CSV table of C-alpha atoms in Angstrom, one decimal:
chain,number,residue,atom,x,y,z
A,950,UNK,CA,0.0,0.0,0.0
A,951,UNK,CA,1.2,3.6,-0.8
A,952,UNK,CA,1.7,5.7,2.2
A,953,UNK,CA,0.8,9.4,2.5
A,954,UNK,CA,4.1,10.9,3.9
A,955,UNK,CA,5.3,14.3,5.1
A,956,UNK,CA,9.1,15.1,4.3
A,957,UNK,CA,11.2,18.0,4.0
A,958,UNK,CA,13.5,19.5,1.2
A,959,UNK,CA,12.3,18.2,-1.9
A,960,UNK,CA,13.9,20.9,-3.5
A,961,UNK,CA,17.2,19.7,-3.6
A,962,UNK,CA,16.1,17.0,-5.5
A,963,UNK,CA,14.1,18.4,-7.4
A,964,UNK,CA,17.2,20.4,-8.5
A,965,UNK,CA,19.1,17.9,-9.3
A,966,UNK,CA,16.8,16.0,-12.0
A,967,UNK,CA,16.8,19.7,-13.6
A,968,UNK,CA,20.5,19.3,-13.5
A,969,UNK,CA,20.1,16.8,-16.8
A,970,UNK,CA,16.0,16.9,-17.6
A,971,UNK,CA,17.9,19.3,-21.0
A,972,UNK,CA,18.7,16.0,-22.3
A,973,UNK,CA,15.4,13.7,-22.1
A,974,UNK,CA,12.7,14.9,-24.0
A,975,UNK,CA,10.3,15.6,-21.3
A,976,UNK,CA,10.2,16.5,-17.3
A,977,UNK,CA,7.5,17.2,-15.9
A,978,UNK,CA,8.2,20.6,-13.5
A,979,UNK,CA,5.7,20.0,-10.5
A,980,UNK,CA,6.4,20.6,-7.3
A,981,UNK,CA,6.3,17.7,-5.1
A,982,UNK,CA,3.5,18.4,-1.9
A,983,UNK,CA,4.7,18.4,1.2
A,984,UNK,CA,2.3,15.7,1.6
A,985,UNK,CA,1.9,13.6,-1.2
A,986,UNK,CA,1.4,10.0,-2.4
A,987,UNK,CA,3.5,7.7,-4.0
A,988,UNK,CA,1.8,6.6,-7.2
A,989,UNK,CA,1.2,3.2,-8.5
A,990,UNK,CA,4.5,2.2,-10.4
A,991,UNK,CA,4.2,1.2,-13.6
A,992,UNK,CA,3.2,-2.1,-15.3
A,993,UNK,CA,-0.1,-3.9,-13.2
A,994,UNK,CA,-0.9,-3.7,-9.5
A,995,UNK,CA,2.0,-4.5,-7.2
A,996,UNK,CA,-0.7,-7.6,-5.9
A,997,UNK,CA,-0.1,-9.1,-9.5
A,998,UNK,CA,3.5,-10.0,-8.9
A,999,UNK,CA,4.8,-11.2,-5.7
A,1000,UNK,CA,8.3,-9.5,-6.2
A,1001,UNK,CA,7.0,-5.9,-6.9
A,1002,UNK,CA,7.5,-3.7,-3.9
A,1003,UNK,CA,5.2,-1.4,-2.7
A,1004,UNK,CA,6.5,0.0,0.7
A,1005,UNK,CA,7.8,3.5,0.9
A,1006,UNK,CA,9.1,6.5,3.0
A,1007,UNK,CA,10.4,9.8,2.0
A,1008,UNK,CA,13.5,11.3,2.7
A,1009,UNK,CA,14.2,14.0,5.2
A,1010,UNK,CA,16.0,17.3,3.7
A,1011,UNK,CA,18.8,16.7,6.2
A,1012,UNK,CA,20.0,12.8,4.9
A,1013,UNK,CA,22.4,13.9,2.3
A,1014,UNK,CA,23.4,10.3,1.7
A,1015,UNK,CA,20.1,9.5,0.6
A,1016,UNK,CA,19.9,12.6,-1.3
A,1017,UNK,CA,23.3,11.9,-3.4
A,1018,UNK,CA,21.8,8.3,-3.4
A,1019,UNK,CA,18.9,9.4,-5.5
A,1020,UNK,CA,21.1,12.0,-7.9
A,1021,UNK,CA,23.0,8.6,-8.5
A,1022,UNK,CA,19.9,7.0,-9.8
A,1023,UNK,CA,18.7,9.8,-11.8
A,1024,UNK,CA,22.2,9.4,-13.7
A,1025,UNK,CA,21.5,5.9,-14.1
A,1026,UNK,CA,18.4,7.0,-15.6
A,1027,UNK,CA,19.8,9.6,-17.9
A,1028,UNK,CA,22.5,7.0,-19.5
A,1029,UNK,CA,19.2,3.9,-19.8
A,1030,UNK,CA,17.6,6.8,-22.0
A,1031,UNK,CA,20.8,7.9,-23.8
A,1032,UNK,CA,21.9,4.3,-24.2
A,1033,UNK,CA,18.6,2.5,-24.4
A,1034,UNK,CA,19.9,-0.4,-22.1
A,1035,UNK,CA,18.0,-1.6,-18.8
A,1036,UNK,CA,20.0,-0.9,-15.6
A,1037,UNK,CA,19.7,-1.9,-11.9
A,1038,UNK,CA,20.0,0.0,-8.8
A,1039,UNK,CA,21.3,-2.1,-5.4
A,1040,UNK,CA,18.5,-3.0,-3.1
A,1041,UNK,CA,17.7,0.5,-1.6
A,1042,UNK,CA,16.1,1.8,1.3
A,1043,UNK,CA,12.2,3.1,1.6
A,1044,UNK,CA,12.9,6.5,1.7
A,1045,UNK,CA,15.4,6.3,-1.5
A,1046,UNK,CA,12.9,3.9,-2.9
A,1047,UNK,CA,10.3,6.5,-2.4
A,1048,UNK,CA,12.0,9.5,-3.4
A,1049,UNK,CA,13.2,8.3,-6.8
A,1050,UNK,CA,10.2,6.6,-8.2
A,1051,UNK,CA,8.6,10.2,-7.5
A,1052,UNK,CA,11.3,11.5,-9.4
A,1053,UNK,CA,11.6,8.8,-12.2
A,1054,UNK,CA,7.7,9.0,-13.3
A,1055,UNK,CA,8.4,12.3,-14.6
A,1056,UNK,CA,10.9,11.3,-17.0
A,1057,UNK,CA,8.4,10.8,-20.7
A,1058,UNK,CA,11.0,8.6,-21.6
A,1059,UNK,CA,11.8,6.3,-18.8
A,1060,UNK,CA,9.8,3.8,-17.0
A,1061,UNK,CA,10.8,2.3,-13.8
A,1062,UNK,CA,9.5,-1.0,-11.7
A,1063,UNK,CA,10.5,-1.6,-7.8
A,1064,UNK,CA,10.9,-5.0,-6.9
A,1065,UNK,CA,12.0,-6.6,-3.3
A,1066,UNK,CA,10.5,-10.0,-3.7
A,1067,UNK,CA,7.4,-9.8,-2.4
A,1068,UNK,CA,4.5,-7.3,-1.5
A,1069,UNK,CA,5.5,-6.1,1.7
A,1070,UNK,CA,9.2,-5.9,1.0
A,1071,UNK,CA,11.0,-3.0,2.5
A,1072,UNK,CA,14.4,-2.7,0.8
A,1073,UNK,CA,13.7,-2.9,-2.9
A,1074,UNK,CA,15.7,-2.7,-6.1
A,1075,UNK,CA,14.3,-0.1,-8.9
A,1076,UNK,CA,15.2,-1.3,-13.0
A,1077,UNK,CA,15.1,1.7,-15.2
A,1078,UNK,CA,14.9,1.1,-18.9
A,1079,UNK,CA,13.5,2.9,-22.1
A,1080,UNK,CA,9.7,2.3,-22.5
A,1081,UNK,CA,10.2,0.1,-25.8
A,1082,UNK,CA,12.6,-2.0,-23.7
A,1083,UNK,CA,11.2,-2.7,-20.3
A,1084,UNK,CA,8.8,-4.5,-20.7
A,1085,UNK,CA,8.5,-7.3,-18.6
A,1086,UNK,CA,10.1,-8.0,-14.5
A,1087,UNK,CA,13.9,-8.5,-14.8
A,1088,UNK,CA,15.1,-11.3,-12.6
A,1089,UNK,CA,17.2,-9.2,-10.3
A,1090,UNK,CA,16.1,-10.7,-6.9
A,1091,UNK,CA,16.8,-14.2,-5.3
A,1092,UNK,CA,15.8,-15.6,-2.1
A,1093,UNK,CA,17.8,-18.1,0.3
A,1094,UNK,CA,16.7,-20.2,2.9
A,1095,UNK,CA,19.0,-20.2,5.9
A,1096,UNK,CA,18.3,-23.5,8.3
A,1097,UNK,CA,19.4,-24.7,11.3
A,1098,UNK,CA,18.5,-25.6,14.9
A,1099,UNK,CA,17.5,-22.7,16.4
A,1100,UNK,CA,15.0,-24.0,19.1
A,1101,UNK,CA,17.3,-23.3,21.8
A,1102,UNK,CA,19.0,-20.7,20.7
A,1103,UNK,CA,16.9,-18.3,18.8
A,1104,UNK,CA,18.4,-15.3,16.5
A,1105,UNK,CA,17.3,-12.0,15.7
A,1106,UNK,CA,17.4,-10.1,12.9
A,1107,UNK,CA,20.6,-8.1,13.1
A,1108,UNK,CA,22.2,-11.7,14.3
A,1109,UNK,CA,21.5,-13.0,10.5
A,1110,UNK,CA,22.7,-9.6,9.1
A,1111,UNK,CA,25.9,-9.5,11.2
A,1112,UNK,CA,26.6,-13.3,9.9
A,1113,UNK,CA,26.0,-12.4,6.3
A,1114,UNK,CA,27.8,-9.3,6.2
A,1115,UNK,CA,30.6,-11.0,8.1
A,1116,UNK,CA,30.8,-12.8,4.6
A,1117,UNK,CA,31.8,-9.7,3.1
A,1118,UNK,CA,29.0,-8.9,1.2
A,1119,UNK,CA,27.9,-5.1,1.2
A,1120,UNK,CA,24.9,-4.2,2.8
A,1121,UNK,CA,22.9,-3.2,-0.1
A,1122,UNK,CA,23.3,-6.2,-1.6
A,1123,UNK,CA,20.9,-7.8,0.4
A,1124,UNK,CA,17.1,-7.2,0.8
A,1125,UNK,CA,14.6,-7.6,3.5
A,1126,UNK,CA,15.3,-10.4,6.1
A,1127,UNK,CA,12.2,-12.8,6.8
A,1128,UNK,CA,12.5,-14.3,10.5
A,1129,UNK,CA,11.1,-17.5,10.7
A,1130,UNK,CA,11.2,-18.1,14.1
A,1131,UNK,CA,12.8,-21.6,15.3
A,1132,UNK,CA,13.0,-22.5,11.3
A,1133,UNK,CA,15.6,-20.4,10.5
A,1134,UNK,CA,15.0,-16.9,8.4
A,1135,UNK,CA,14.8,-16.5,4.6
A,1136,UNK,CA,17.0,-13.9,3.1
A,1137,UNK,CA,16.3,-11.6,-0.5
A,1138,UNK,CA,20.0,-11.1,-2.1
A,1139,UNK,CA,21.2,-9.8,-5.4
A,1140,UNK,CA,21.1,-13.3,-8.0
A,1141,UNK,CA,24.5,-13.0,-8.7
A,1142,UNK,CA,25.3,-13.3,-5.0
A,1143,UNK,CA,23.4,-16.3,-4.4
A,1144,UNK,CA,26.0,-19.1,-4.8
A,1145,UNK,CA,28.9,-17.3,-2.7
A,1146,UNK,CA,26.2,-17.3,0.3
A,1147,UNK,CA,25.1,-21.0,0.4
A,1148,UNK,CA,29.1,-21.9,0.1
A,1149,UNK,CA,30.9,-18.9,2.5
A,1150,UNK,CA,27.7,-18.8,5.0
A,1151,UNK,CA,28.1,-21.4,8.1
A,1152,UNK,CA,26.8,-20.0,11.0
A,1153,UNK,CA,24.5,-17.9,12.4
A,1154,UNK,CA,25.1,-16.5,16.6
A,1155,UNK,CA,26.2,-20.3,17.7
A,1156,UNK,CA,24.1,-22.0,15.4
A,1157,UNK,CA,25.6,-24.1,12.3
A,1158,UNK,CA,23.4,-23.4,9.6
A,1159,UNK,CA,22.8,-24.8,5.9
A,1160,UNK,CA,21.7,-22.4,2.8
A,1161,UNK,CA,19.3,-23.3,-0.5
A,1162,UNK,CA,18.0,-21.1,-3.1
A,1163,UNK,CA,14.1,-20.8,-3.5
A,1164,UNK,CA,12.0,-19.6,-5.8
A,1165,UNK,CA,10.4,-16.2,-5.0
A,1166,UNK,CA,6.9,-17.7,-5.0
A,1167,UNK,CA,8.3,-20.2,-1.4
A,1168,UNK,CA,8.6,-17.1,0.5
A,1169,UNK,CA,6.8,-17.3,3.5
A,1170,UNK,CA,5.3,-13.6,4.9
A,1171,UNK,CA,2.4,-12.2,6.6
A,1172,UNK,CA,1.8,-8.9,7.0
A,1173,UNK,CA,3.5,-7.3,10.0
A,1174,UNK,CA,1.2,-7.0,13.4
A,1175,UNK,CA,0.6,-3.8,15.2
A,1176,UNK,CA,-0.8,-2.3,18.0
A,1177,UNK,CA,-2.1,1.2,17.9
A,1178,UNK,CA,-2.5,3.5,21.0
A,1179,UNK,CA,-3.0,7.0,21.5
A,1180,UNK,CA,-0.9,9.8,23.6
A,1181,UNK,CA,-1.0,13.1,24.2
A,1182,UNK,CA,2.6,15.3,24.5
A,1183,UNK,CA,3.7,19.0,24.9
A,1184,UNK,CA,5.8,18.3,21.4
A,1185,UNK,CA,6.6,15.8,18.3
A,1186,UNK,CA,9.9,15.6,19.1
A,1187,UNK,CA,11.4,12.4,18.8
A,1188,UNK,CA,12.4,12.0,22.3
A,1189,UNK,CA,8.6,12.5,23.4
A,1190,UNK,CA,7.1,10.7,20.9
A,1191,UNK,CA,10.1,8.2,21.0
A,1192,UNK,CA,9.7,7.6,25.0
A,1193,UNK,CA,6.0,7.4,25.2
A,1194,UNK,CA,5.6,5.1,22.0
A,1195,UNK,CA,8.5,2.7,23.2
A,1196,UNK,CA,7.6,3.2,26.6
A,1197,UNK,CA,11.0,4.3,28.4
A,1198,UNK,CA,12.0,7.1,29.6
A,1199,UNK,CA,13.0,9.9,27.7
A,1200,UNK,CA,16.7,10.2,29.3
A,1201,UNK,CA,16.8,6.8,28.1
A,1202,UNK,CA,15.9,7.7,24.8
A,1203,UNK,CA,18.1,10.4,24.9
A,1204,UNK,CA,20.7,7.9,25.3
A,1205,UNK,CA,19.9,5.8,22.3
A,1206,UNK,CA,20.1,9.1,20.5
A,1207,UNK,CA,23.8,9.6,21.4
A,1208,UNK,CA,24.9,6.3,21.0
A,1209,UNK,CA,23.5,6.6,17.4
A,1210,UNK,CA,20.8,4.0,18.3
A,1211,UNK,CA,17.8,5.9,16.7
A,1212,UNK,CA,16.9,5.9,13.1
A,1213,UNK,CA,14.2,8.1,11.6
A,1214,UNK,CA,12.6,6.5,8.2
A,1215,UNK,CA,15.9,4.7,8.0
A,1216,UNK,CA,18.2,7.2,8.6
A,1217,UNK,CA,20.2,8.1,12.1
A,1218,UNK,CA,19.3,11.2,13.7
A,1219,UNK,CA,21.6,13.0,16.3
A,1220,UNK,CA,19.0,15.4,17.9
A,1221,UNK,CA,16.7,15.2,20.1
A,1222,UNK,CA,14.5,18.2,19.1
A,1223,UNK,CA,13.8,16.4,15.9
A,1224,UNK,CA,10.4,16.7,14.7
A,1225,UNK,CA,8.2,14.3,13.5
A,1226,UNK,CA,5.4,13.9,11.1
A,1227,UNK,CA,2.7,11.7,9.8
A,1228,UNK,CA,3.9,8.1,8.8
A,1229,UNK,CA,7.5,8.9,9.8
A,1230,UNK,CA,8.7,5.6,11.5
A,1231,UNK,CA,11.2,5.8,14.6
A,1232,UNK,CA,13.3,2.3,15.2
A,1233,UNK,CA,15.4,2.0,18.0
A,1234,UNK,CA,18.2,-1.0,18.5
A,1235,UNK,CA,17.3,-3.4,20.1
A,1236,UNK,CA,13.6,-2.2,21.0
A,1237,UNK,CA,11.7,-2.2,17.1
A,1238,UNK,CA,10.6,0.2,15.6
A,1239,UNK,CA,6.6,2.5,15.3
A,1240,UNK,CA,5.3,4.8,13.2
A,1241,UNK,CA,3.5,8.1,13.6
A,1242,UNK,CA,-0.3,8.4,12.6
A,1243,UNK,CA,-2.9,11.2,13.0
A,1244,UNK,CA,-1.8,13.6,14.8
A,1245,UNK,CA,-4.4,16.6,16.0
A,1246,UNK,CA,-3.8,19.5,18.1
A,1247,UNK,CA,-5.9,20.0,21.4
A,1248,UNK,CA,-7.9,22.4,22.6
A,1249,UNK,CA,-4.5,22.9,25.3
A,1250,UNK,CA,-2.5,23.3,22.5
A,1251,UNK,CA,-1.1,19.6,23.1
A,1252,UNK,CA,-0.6,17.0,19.9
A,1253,UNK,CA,-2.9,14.3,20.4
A,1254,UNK,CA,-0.8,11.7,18.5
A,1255,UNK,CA,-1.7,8.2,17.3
A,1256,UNK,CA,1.7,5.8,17.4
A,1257,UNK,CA,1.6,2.6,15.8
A,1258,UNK,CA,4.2,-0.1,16.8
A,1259,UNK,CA,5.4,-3.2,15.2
A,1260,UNK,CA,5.1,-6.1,17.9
């Protein structure tokens, strides 16, 4: 499902596609709403094809990462036009995902397809390709099924990343990480990738484990549970909303902001006055992660704020 999102300086993206839009034929010059919805992608639905992805955030002005990340696909873009080839990005996060499908639907000649490997995939890879020459899903994401006992000594998710990574394979290689409780976890990688995992990965925490390729289609998912609660703060900062939706403390929270703990919509924040918005989601090491919902004001002058965490 699209999500209505809030997120700041848009402009500096927006600069940047104008930076090369001389050279396509046409670029649409709107300005992007402070509050606007991600389209459909092109092709059919995303519930037609198990690999499209669907989930996205936007980036906030101050992640310059994300924003060079995004110039970088817009290149990409501008040489599948010039070129007419079909190119790949890595698997990207939610709010790249979402800023540069915005961007890429305005291109006349360009059409674009996110794909993570299944519907509710968060880390997705975007294919970018002249019209006349995408025209179908590109194979550009495997899965892997990592066994092993794990009854007695269960792993969690940044376990299974720290074992693949220890591999040497670069983060954005890899896509979303499916826990499967006692059974293991099933992993979305880059294809080419696939055969160096089942060989170089061995263990998981202390638990010897075995990998197979799957098909995309064997990926077992269900939609992510929730429980939604109301509170009412002085602020949106992060550290208010952050300590009432997690329930700790806010010096504690404060902590987890200084050790670099915090990440909003992905990307780490460093202040505690940070303010949030509408369908902004707030993860915390080691405590999961919530989103923001509706927020109204009071009659006090309070934020009556809806939080929505991930159980």
């Amino acid at each position: 499902m699209a999500a209505t999102i809030g997120f700041a300086g848009p402009w500096v993206l927006r600069k940047a596609a104008n930076g090369f839009a001389r050279s396509y034929s046409t670029l649409i010059n709107s300005t992007l709403s402070p509050y606007k919805t991600l389209r459909s992608f092109p092709f059919t639905s995303p519930l037609t094809f198990p690999g499209l992805c669907h989930v996205a955030q936007a980036i906030r002005g101050d992640d310059k990462h994300a924003i060079e990340e995004v110039k970088h696909i817009l290149e990409m873009a501008k040489r599948a036009s010039s070129r007419r080839e079909i190119l790949h990005t890595n698997f990207l996060t939610p709010p790249v995902l979402k800023e540069s499908m915005l961007t890429l639907e305005k291109l006349a000649d360009i059409r674009a397809v996110a794909q993570g490997g299944y519907p509710q995939a968060e880390r997705c890879r975007i294919s970018i390709g002249h019209p006349d020459l995408l025209t179908n899903y590109p194979d550009v994401v495997a899965a892997l099924s990592v066994t092993g006992n794990f009854a007695f000594q269960p792993c969690s998710h940044g376990d299974y990343l720290g074992a693949i990574l220890g591999t040497g394979i670069a983060r954005e290689k890899l896509g979303d990480i499916i826990l499967q409780e006692e059974k293991g976890a099933q992993i979305l990688i880059v294809p080419e990738l696939v055969d160096f995992v089942i060989s170089s990965l061995d263990k998981v925490g202390n638990v010897s484990v075995s990998c197979t390729k799957i098909p995309l289609i064997s990926l077992d998912y269900e939609p992510p549970r929730t429980q939604s609660f109301k509170t009412v703060e002085a602020s949106l900062r992060v550290d208010a909303l952050g300590s009432a939706g997690f329930k700790i403390s806010r010096s504690k929270l404060v902590d987890s902001i200084s050790k670099g703990e915090v990440r909003v919509n992905w990307s780490p924040v460093s202040k505690n006055n940070t303010i949030l918005r509408t369908g902004d989601v707030v993860s915390v090491s080691g405590r999961g992660r919530l989103k923001v919902g509706e927020i109204k004001t009071t009659r006090k002058g309070k934020f009556e704020v809806e939080l929505i965490r991930y159980l």
